[in-house]
Amino acid sequence: MSPTMNSAQQRQRAKDDYDAFLATCPSRQLLDRISDKWITLVLSALEDGSLRYSELARQIAGVSQKMLTQSLRNLERDGLISRTVTASVPVRVDYEMTELGQSLFGIVLQLKQWAESNMNVIISHRDEFDSRN
Amino acid sequence: MSPTMNSAQQRQRAKDDYDAFLATCPSRQLLDRISDKWITLVLSALEDGSLRYSELARQIAGVSQKMLTQSLRNLERDGLISRTVTASVPVRVDYEMTELGQSLFGIVLQLKQWAESNMNVIISHRDEFDSRN
DNA sequence: CGGAATCCACTTTGATACTG
DNA sequence: CAGTATCAAAGTGGATTCCG
């Protein structure tokens, strides 16, 4: 990469370089990671600000400790959420979206809302398909 | 549901009724289905119009026959794509997004592009996280 | 060409128990 | 409270084979 390339150009170049259609492209793995029910629900739950671990667990009904923790760690590692530990007794841990996380939140929230909004029409499509076959 | 409710009201009601945060809500399963790498890539591949099975397989590098067929069947059953068979020798099968499919396409394409655009910054976040731990 | 069907390795996930 | 560790169960996905 040329040293004379500014950051806007670098972003543009990055956009050109990565292609999720390619099996070995890193963005394929990233797409796989963010195309995830729990990731979507965790980010959606953090819409209105930070939440504690137990609050997240309550809001995302049916999530196991393991999956919640794993999702939170991955999101933290990728820089999408921040984790703040308050050393009290008992300890308090808060999670909050970063700016980068919010940019993904804007997309996955649409996904969640799309599922909720189109559930009825999809049920009817399934009924029709199943009765034809 | 009241018989005096018009379709717009029904849609509004549907939006209110379904909540993917609830473990047993059907929209939770739908969210799980559409939060899928292959679903995203298939819809993205159909951006410019219909494609044959083999063309899809070529564009979505690394997808197995099984996963491609499974994804196409699910998308067809949910009414997101249409499947057209031309009875020639050999047979020709074309897939094309429906209007409903295009509404989801608008979202999953953002997801794919987000992954491609933010790969670099996420790699640096991972490096930083891993070096701290 | 466009699948369907089978087998099986691997991964993912959930329950359970335990801990700082 | 907020996890970690472990194990078993379930699901996913790939390779292979066969078919209209």
mmCIF file of C-alpha atoms (C1' of nucleotides) in Angstrom:
data_model
loop_
_atom_site.group_PDB
_atom_site.id
_atom_site.type_symbol
_atom_site.label_atom_id
_atom_site.label_comp_id
_atom_site.label_asym_id
_atom_site.label_seq_id
_atom_site.Cartn_x
_atom_site.Cartn_y
_atom_site.Cartn_z
ATOM 1 C CA MET A 1 0.000 0.000 0.000
ATOM 2 C CA SER A 2 1.388 3.366 -1.006
ATOM 3 C CA PRO A 3 2.435 5.660 1.861
ATOM 4 C CA THR A 4 0.801 8.546 0.004
ATOM 5 C CA MET A 5 -2.615 6.919 0.235
ATOM 6 C CA ASN A 6 -4.893 8.756 2.660
ATOM 7 C CA SER A 7 -7.289 7.018 5.000
ATOM 8 C CA ALA A 8 -10.310 7.548 2.785
ATOM 9 C CA GLN A 9 -8.462 5.920 -0.077
ATOM 10 C CA GLN A 10 -7.425 3.085 2.182
ATOM 11 C CA ARG A 11 -11.012 2.440 3.136
ATOM 12 C CA GLN A 12 -11.977 2.453 -0.502
ATOM 13 C CA ARG A 13 -9.204 0.037 -1.298
ATOM 14 C CA ALA A 14 -10.204 -2.212 1.559
ATOM 15 C CA LYS A 15 -13.717 -2.269 0.217
ATOM 16 C CA ASP A 16 -12.411 -3.341 -3.126
ATOM 17 C CA ASP A 17 -10.070 -5.980 -1.815
ATOM 18 C CA TYR A 18 -12.447 -8.012 0.307
ATOM 19 C CA ASP A 19 -15.082 -10.122 -1.363
ATOM 20 C CA ALA A 20 -17.291 -12.449 0.663
ATOM 21 C CA PHE A 21 -18.101 -14.415 -2.491
ATOM 22 C CA LEU A 22 -14.588 -15.816 -2.293
ATOM 23 C CA ALA A 23 -14.333 -18.838 -0.016
ATOM 24 C CA THR A 24 -10.950 -17.938 1.441
ATOM 25 C CA CYS A 25 -11.545 -14.221 1.867
ATOM 26 C CA PRO A 26 -11.469 -13.187 5.539
ATOM 27 C CA SER A 27 -14.705 -11.276 5.027
ATOM 28 C CA ARG A 28 -16.425 -14.596 4.363
ATOM 29 C CA GLN A 29 -15.607 -15.681 7.911
ATOM 30 C CA LEU A 30 -16.622 -12.307 9.261
ATOM 31 C CA LEU A 31 -19.937 -12.563 7.440
ATOM 32 C CA ASP A 32 -20.400 -15.965 9.014
ATOM 33 C CA ARG A 33 -19.748 -14.554 12.445
ATOM 34 C CA ILE A 34 -22.158 -11.644 12.175
ATOM 35 C CA SER A 35 -24.824 -13.722 10.442
ATOM 36 C CA ASP A 36 -25.792 -15.098 13.793
ATOM 37 C CA LYS A 37 -28.990 -15.058 15.775
ATOM 38 C CA TRP A 38 -27.286 -14.361 19.100
ATOM 39 C CA ILE A 39 -25.089 -11.599 17.719
ATOM 40 C CA THR A 40 -28.164 -9.906 16.310
ATOM 41 C CA LEU A 41 -30.095 -10.246 19.550
ATOM 42 C CA VAL A 42 -27.235 -9.051 21.762
ATOM 43 C CA LEU A 43 -26.667 -5.929 19.677
ATOM 44 C CA SER A 44 -30.399 -5.302 19.488
ATOM 45 C CA ALA A 45 -30.677 -5.595 23.253
ATOM 46 C CA LEU A 46 -27.998 -2.946 23.699
ATOM 47 C CA GLU A 47 -29.959 -0.421 21.655
ATOM 48 C CA ASP A 48 -30.772 1.913 24.540
ATOM 49 C CA GLY A 49 -27.399 1.854 26.252
ATOM 50 C CA SER A 50 -25.374 -0.407 28.463
ATOM 51 C CA LEU A 51 -26.740 -3.518 30.134
ATOM 52 C CA ARG A 52 -25.411 -5.889 32.745
ATOM 53 C CA TYR A 53 -24.756 -9.531 31.977
ATOM 54 C CA SER A 54 -27.850 -10.653 33.862
ATOM 55 C CA GLU A 55 -29.998 -8.049 32.152
ATOM 56 C CA LEU A 56 -28.884 -9.284 28.766
ATOM 57 C CA ALA A 57 -29.603 -12.855 29.777
ATOM 58 C CA ARG A 58 -33.093 -11.895 30.839
ATOM 59 C CA GLN A 59 -33.925 -9.890 27.750
ATOM 60 C CA ILE A 60 -32.632 -12.506 25.337
ATOM 61 C CA ALA A 61 -34.912 -15.277 26.497
ATOM 62 C CA GLY A 62 -33.637 -18.806 26.108
ATOM 63 C CA VAL A 63 -29.986 -17.968 25.588
ATOM 64 C CA SER A 64 -27.630 -20.209 27.534
ATOM 65 C CA GLN A 65 -24.834 -18.763 29.655
ATOM 66 C CA LYS A 66 -22.354 -20.345 27.321
ATOM 67 C CA MET A 67 -23.731 -18.811 24.141
ATOM 68 C CA LEU A 68 -24.252 -15.426 25.740
ATOM 69 C CA THR A 69 -20.720 -15.322 27.103
ATOM 70 C CA GLN A 70 -19.274 -16.572 23.852
ATOM 71 C CA SER A 71 -21.164 -13.985 21.829
ATOM 72 C CA LEU A 72 -20.117 -11.205 24.184
ATOM 73 C CA ARG A 73 -16.462 -12.248 23.999
ATOM 74 C CA ASN A 74 -16.504 -12.345 20.228
ATOM 75 C CA LEU A 75 -18.206 -8.978 20.007
ATOM 76 C CA GLU A 76 -15.697 -7.526 22.437
ATOM 77 C CA ARG A 77 -12.739 -8.984 20.596
ATOM 78 C CA ASP A 78 -13.972 -7.555 17.314
ATOM 79 C CA GLY A 79 -14.377 -4.145 18.922
ATOM 80 C CA LEU A 80 -18.158 -4.015 18.603
ATOM 81 C CA ILE A 81 -18.913 -3.785 22.296
ATOM 82 C CA SER A 82 -17.008 -2.632 25.366
ATOM 83 C CA ARG A 83 -16.908 -4.486 28.660
ATOM 84 C CA THR A 84 -16.694 -2.559 31.913
ATOM 85 C CA VAL A 85 -16.052 -4.267 35.222
ATOM 86 C CA THR A 86 -16.975 -2.519 38.450
ATOM 87 C CA ALA A 87 -15.091 -4.116 41.318
ATOM 88 C CA SER A 88 -17.843 -4.202 43.905
ATOM 89 C CA VAL A 89 -19.292 -7.089 45.884
ATOM 90 C CA PRO A 90 -20.805 -8.697 44.011
ATOM 91 C CA VAL A 91 -18.961 -7.637 40.887
ATOM 92 C CA ARG A 92 -20.840 -5.705 38.238
ATOM 93 C CA VAL A 93 -20.138 -6.023 34.522
ATOM 94 C CA ASP A 94 -21.659 -3.727 31.942
ATOM 95 C CA TYR A 95 -21.675 -4.093 28.185
ATOM 96 C CA GLU A 96 -22.140 -1.267 25.751
ATOM 97 C CA MET A 97 -21.921 -0.883 21.995
ATOM 98 C CA THR A 98 -18.967 0.932 20.524
ATOM 99 C CA GLU A 99 -19.358 3.228 17.548
ATOM 100 C CA LEU A 100 -18.368 0.356 15.296
ATOM 101 C CA GLY A 101 -20.911 -1.846 17.011
ATOM 102 C CA GLN A 102 -23.613 0.709 16.417
ATOM 103 C CA SER A 103 -22.896 0.700 12.704
ATOM 104 C CA LEU A 104 -23.584 -3.034 12.640
ATOM 105 C CA PHE A 105 -26.524 -2.621 14.992
ATOM 106 C CA GLY A 106 -28.223 -0.442 12.391
ATOM 107 C CA ILE A 107 -28.191 -3.408 10.031
ATOM 108 C CA VAL A 108 -28.988 -6.335 12.312
ATOM 109 C CA LEU A 109 -31.900 -4.448 13.847
ATOM 110 C CA GLN A 110 -33.410 -4.282 10.363
ATOM 111 C CA LEU A 111 -32.932 -8.032 10.139
ATOM 112 C CA LYS A 112 -34.729 -8.625 13.425
ATOM 113 C CA GLN A 113 -37.550 -6.281 12.478
ATOM 114 C CA TRP A 114 -37.849 -7.840 9.042
ATOM 115 C CA ALA A 115 -38.338 -11.241 10.660
ATOM 116 C CA GLU A 116 -40.976 -9.875 12.998
ATOM 117 C CA SER A 117 -42.781 -7.931 10.282
ATOM 118 C CA ASN A 118 -42.845 -10.656 7.651
ATOM 119 C CA MET A 119 -43.556 -13.682 9.807
ATOM 120 C CA ASN A 120 -47.203 -13.841 8.777
ATOM 121 C CA VAL A 121 -46.664 -13.682 5.043
ATOM 122 C CA ILE A 122 -43.891 -16.252 5.269
ATOM 123 C CA ILE A 123 -46.100 -18.631 7.199
ATOM 124 C CA SER A 124 -48.656 -18.409 4.413
ATOM 125 C CA HIS A 125 -45.965 -19.041 1.789
ATOM 126 C CA ARG A 126 -44.842 -22.106 3.685
ATOM 127 C CA ASP A 127 -48.371 -23.419 3.934
ATOM 128 C CA GLU A 128 -48.852 -22.965 0.220
ATOM 129 C CA PHE A 129 -45.514 -24.576 -0.628
ATOM 130 C CA ASP A 130 -46.131 -27.543 1.641
ATOM 131 C CA SER A 131 -49.617 -28.148 0.275
ATOM 132 C CA ARG A 132 -48.226 -28.167 -3.273
ATOM 133 C CA ASN A 133 -45.609 -30.732 -2.350
ATOM 134 C CA MET B 1 -58.578 -11.039 14.583
ATOM 135 C CA SER B 2 -61.478 -8.714 13.779
ATOM 136 C CA PRO B 3 -62.957 -9.042 10.290
ATOM 137 C CA THR B 4 -63.139 -5.273 10.085
ATOM 138 C CA MET B 5 -59.367 -4.983 10.306
ATOM 139 C CA ASN B 6 -57.831 -3.944 7.013
ATOM 140 C CA SER B 7 -54.553 -5.306 5.692
ATOM 141 C CA ALA B 8 -52.531 -2.333 6.854
ATOM 142 C CA GLN B 9 -53.850 -2.811 10.351
ATOM 143 C CA GLN B 10 -53.097 -6.504 10.144
ATOM 144 C CA ARG B 11 -49.512 -5.762 9.249
ATOM 145 C CA GLN B 12 -49.259 -3.367 12.120
ATOM 146 C CA ARG B 13 -50.710 -5.951 14.426
ATOM 147 C CA ALA B 14 -48.282 -8.565 13.141
ATOM 148 C CA LYS B 15 -45.409 -6.237 13.864
ATOM 149 C CA ASP B 16 -46.606 -5.833 17.398
ATOM 150 C CA ASP B 17 -47.281 -9.494 18.025
ATOM 151 C CA TYR B 18 -43.981 -11.035 17.016
ATOM 152 C CA ASP B 19 -40.923 -10.513 19.182
ATOM 153 C CA ALA B 20 -37.660 -12.277 18.412
ATOM 154 C CA PHE B 21 -36.479 -11.682 21.980
ATOM 155 C CA LEU B 22 -38.947 -14.374 23.046
ATOM 156 C CA ALA B 23 -37.526 -17.874 22.786
ATOM 157 C CA THR B 24 -40.703 -19.505 21.532
ATOM 158 C CA CYS B 25 -41.772 -16.773 19.132
ATOM 159 C CA PRO B 26 -41.810 -17.994 15.511
ATOM 160 C CA SER B 27 -39.873 -14.903 14.492
ATOM 161 C CA ARG B 28 -36.964 -16.186 16.578
ATOM 162 C CA GLN B 29 -36.715 -19.210 14.287
ATOM 163 C CA LEU B 30 -37.131 -17.020 11.229
ATOM 164 C CA LEU B 31 -34.335 -14.762 12.437
ATOM 165 C CA ASP B 32 -32.187 -17.853 12.859
ATOM 166 C CA ARG B 33 -32.929 -18.916 9.314
ATOM 167 C CA ILE B 34 -32.127 -15.596 7.680
ATOM 168 C CA SER B 35 -29.088 -14.996 9.883
ATOM 169 C CA ASP B 36 -27.157 -17.309 7.656
ATOM 170 C CA LYS B 37 -24.076 -16.886 5.534
ATOM 171 C CA TRP B 38 -25.451 -18.906 2.611
ATOM 172 C CA ILE B 39 -28.810 -17.155 2.603
ATOM 173 C CA THR B 40 -27.024 -13.821 2.467
ATOM 174 C CA LEU B 41 -24.729 -14.911 -0.333
ATOM 175 C CA VAL B 42 -27.495 -16.489 -2.425
ATOM 176 C CA LEU B 43 -29.661 -13.390 -2.250
ATOM 177 C CA SER B 44 -26.671 -11.175 -2.941
ATOM 178 C CA ALA B 45 -25.785 -13.253 -5.974
ATOM 179 C CA LEU B 46 -29.273 -12.765 -7.395
ATOM 180 C CA GLU B 47 -28.931 -8.987 -7.290
ATOM 181 C CA ASP B 48 -28.852 -8.469 -11.060
ATOM 182 C CA GLY B 49 -31.579 -10.933 -12.002
ATOM 183 C CA SER B 50 -32.074 -14.648 -12.391
ATOM 184 C CA LEU B 51 -29.248 -17.157 -12.320
ATOM 185 C CA ARG B 52 -29.010 -20.851 -13.050
ATOM 186 C CA TYR B 53 -28.081 -23.351 -10.381
ATOM 187 C CA SER B 54 -24.587 -23.795 -11.788
ATOM 188 C CA GLU B 55 -24.079 -20.056 -12.048
ATOM 189 C CA LEU B 56 -24.985 -19.650 -8.389
ATOM 190 C CA ALA B 57 -22.621 -22.454 -7.440
ATOM 191 C CA ARG B 58 -19.810 -20.747 -9.324
ATOM 192 C CA GLN B 59 -20.384 -17.298 -7.920
ATOM 193 C CA ILE B 60 -20.701 -18.494 -4.327
ATOM 194 C CA ALA B 61 -17.292 -20.086 -4.142
ATOM 195 C CA GLY B 62 -16.915 -22.974 -1.757
ATOM 196 C CA VAL B 63 -20.586 -23.737 -1.279
ATOM 197 C CA SER B 64 -21.423 -27.430 -1.372
ATOM 198 C CA GLN B 65 -24.278 -28.767 -3.481
ATOM 199 C CA LYS B 66 -26.064 -29.736 -0.330
ATOM 200 C CA MET B 67 -25.960 -26.317 1.284
ATOM 201 C CA LEU B 68 -26.772 -24.506 -1.947
ATOM 202 C CA THR B 69 -29.760 -26.737 -2.645
ATOM 203 C CA GLN B 70 -30.916 -26.553 0.943
ATOM 204 C CA SER B 71 -30.674 -22.771 0.971
ATOM 205 C CA LEU B 72 -32.518 -22.482 -2.334
ATOM 206 C CA ARG B 73 -35.313 -24.781 -1.120
ATOM 207 C CA ASN B 74 -35.746 -22.824 2.087
ATOM 208 C CA LEU B 75 -35.754 -19.518 0.234
ATOM 209 C CA GLU B 76 -38.301 -20.879 -2.233
ATOM 210 C CA ARG B 77 -40.518 -22.279 0.491
ATOM 211 C CA ASP B 78 -40.505 -18.960 2.314
ATOM 212 C CA GLY B 79 -41.446 -17.158 -0.894
ATOM 213 C CA LEU B 80 -38.206 -15.218 -1.210
ATOM 214 C CA ILE B 81 -37.125 -16.661 -4.543
ATOM 215 C CA SER B 82 -38.904 -18.300 -7.460
ATOM 216 C CA ARG B 83 -37.735 -21.425 -9.216
ATOM 217 C CA THR B 84 -38.316 -21.857 -12.939
ATOM 218 C CA VAL B 85 -37.689 -25.143 -14.705
ATOM 219 C CA THR B 86 -37.193 -25.203 -18.457
ATOM 220 C CA ALA B 87 -37.771 -28.709 -19.734
ATOM 221 C CA SER B 88 -34.949 -28.980 -22.196
ATOM 222 C CA VAL B 89 -32.119 -31.487 -22.457
ATOM 223 C CA PRO B 90 -30.333 -30.973 -20.270
ATOM 224 C CA VAL B 91 -32.847 -29.324 -17.993
ATOM 225 C CA ARG B 92 -32.373 -25.677 -17.100
ATOM 226 C CA VAL B 93 -33.377 -24.231 -13.735
ATOM 227 C CA ASP B 94 -33.396 -20.521 -13.010
ATOM 228 C CA TYR B 95 -33.748 -18.768 -9.669
ATOM 229 C CA GLU B 96 -34.923 -15.215 -9.209
ATOM 230 C CA MET B 97 -35.787 -13.072 -6.227
ATOM 231 C CA THR B 98 -39.420 -12.297 -5.554
ATOM 232 C CA GLU B 99 -40.501 -8.905 -4.315
ATOM 233 C CA LEU B 100 -40.411 -10.221 -0.776
ATOM 234 C CA GLY B 101 -36.934 -11.578 -1.385
ATOM 235 C CA GLN B 102 -35.764 -8.217 -2.613
ATOM 236 C CA SER B 103 -36.896 -6.592 0.602
ATOM 237 C CA LEU B 104 -34.637 -8.949 2.543
ATOM 238 C CA PHE B 105 -31.910 -8.576 -0.066
ATOM 239 C CA GLY B 106 -31.710 -4.885 0.746
ATOM 240 C CA ILE B 107 -30.750 -5.813 4.283
ATOM 241 C CA VAL B 108 -28.434 -8.774 3.806
ATOM 242 C CA LEU B 109 -26.497 -6.917 1.136
ATOM 243 C CA GLN B 110 -25.708 -4.303 3.769
ATOM 244 C CA LEU B 111 -24.491 -7.097 5.999
ATOM 245 C CA LYS B 112 -22.180 -8.461 3.310
ATOM 246 C CA GLN B 113 -20.856 -5.010 2.478
ATOM 247 C CA TRP B 114 -20.373 -4.203 6.147
ATOM 248 C CA ALA B 115 -18.211 -7.295 6.517
ATOM 249 C CA GLU B 116 -16.148 -6.362 3.479
ATOM 250 C CA SER B 117 -15.785 -2.736 4.497
ATOM 251 C CA ASN B 118 -14.876 -3.311 8.137
ATOM 252 C CA MET B 119 -12.608 -6.317 7.830
ATOM 253 C CA ASN B 120 -9.456 -4.268 8.273
ATOM 254 C CA VAL B 121 -10.518 -2.432 11.398
ATOM 255 C CA ILE B 122 -11.796 -5.652 12.942
ATOM 256 C CA ILE B 123 -8.518 -7.408 12.273
ATOM 257 C CA SER B 124 -6.729 -4.643 14.140
ATOM 258 C CA HIS B 125 -9.189 -4.914 17.034
ATOM 259 C CA ARG B 126 -8.550 -8.641 17.229
ATOM 260 C CA ASP B 127 -4.820 -8.143 17.221
ATOM 261 C CA GLU B 128 -5.097 -5.657 20.032
ATOM 262 C CA PHE B 129 -7.440 -7.850 22.050
ATOM 263 C CA ASP B 130 -5.276 -10.932 21.628
ATOM 264 C CA SER B 131 -2.115 -9.097 22.623
ATOM 265 C CA ARG B 132 -3.793 -7.830 25.780
ATOM 266 C CA ASN B 133 -4.866 -11.357 26.725
ATOM 267 C "C1'" DC C 1 -27.667 -30.229 -15.656
ATOM 268 C "C1'" DG C 2 -29.660 -30.119 -11.353
ATOM 269 C "C1'" DG C 3 -30.466 -32.222 -8.103
ATOM 270 C "C1'" DA C 4 -31.721 -36.212 -4.067
ATOM 271 C "C1'" DA C 5 -29.984 -39.461 -0.716
ATOM 272 C "C1'" DT C 6 -26.770 -41.375 2.334
ATOM 273 C "C1'" DC C 7 -23.009 -41.528 5.466
ATOM 274 C "C1'" DC C 8 -20.214 -39.556 8.792
ATOM 275 C "C1'" DA C 9 -16.729 -36.179 10.800
ATOM 276 C "C1'" DC C 10 -16.830 -32.217 12.896
ATOM 277 C "C1'" DT C 11 -18.801 -28.323 15.170
ATOM 278 C "C1'" DT C 12 -22.154 -26.218 17.804
ATOM 279 C "C1'" DT C 13 -24.957 -26.011 21.501
ATOM 280 C "C1'" DG C 14 -27.264 -26.942 25.907
ATOM 281 C "C1'" DA C 15 -27.324 -28.775 30.749
ATOM 282 C "C1'" DT C 16 -24.970 -29.229 34.661
ATOM 283 C "C1'" DA C 17 -21.745 -28.351 38.108
ATOM 284 C "C1'" DC C 18 -18.428 -25.409 40.068
ATOM 285 C "C1'" DT C 19 -15.889 -20.731 41.309
ATOM 286 C "C1'" DG C 20 -13.760 -15.914 42.363
ATOM 287 C "C1'" DC D 1 -23.087 -11.750 39.991
ATOM 288 C "C1'" DA D 2 -20.718 -13.179 36.241
ATOM 289 C "C1'" DG D 3 -18.750 -16.132 34.668
ATOM 290 C "C1'" DT D 4 -15.602 -21.017 33.593
ATOM 291 C "C1'" DA D 5 -15.236 -26.081 32.805
ATOM 292 C "C1'" DT D 6 -16.928 -30.241 31.265
ATOM 293 C "C1'" DC D 7 -19.514 -33.565 28.919
ATOM 294 C "C1'" DA D 8 -23.165 -35.325 26.177
ATOM 295 C "C1'" DA D 9 -26.530 -34.382 22.612
ATOM 296 C "C1'" DA D 10 -27.854 -32.375 18.697
ATOM 297 C "C1'" DG D 11 -27.138 -30.138 14.506
ATOM 298 C "C1'" DT D 12 -24.295 -28.751 10.533
ATOM 299 C "C1'" DG D 13 -21.922 -29.307 6.647
ATOM 300 C "C1'" DG D 14 -19.021 -31.905 3.282
ATOM 301 C "C1'" DA D 15 -17.885 -35.900 0.349
ATOM 302 C "C1'" DT D 16 -19.700 -39.320 -2.185
ATOM 303 C "C1'" DT D 17 -22.898 -41.809 -4.920
ATOM 304 C "C1'" DC D 18 -26.757 -42.195 -7.781
ATOM 305 C "C1'" DC D 19 -30.749 -40.499 -10.764
ATOM 306 C "C1'" DG D 20 -34.264 -38.233 -14.274
#
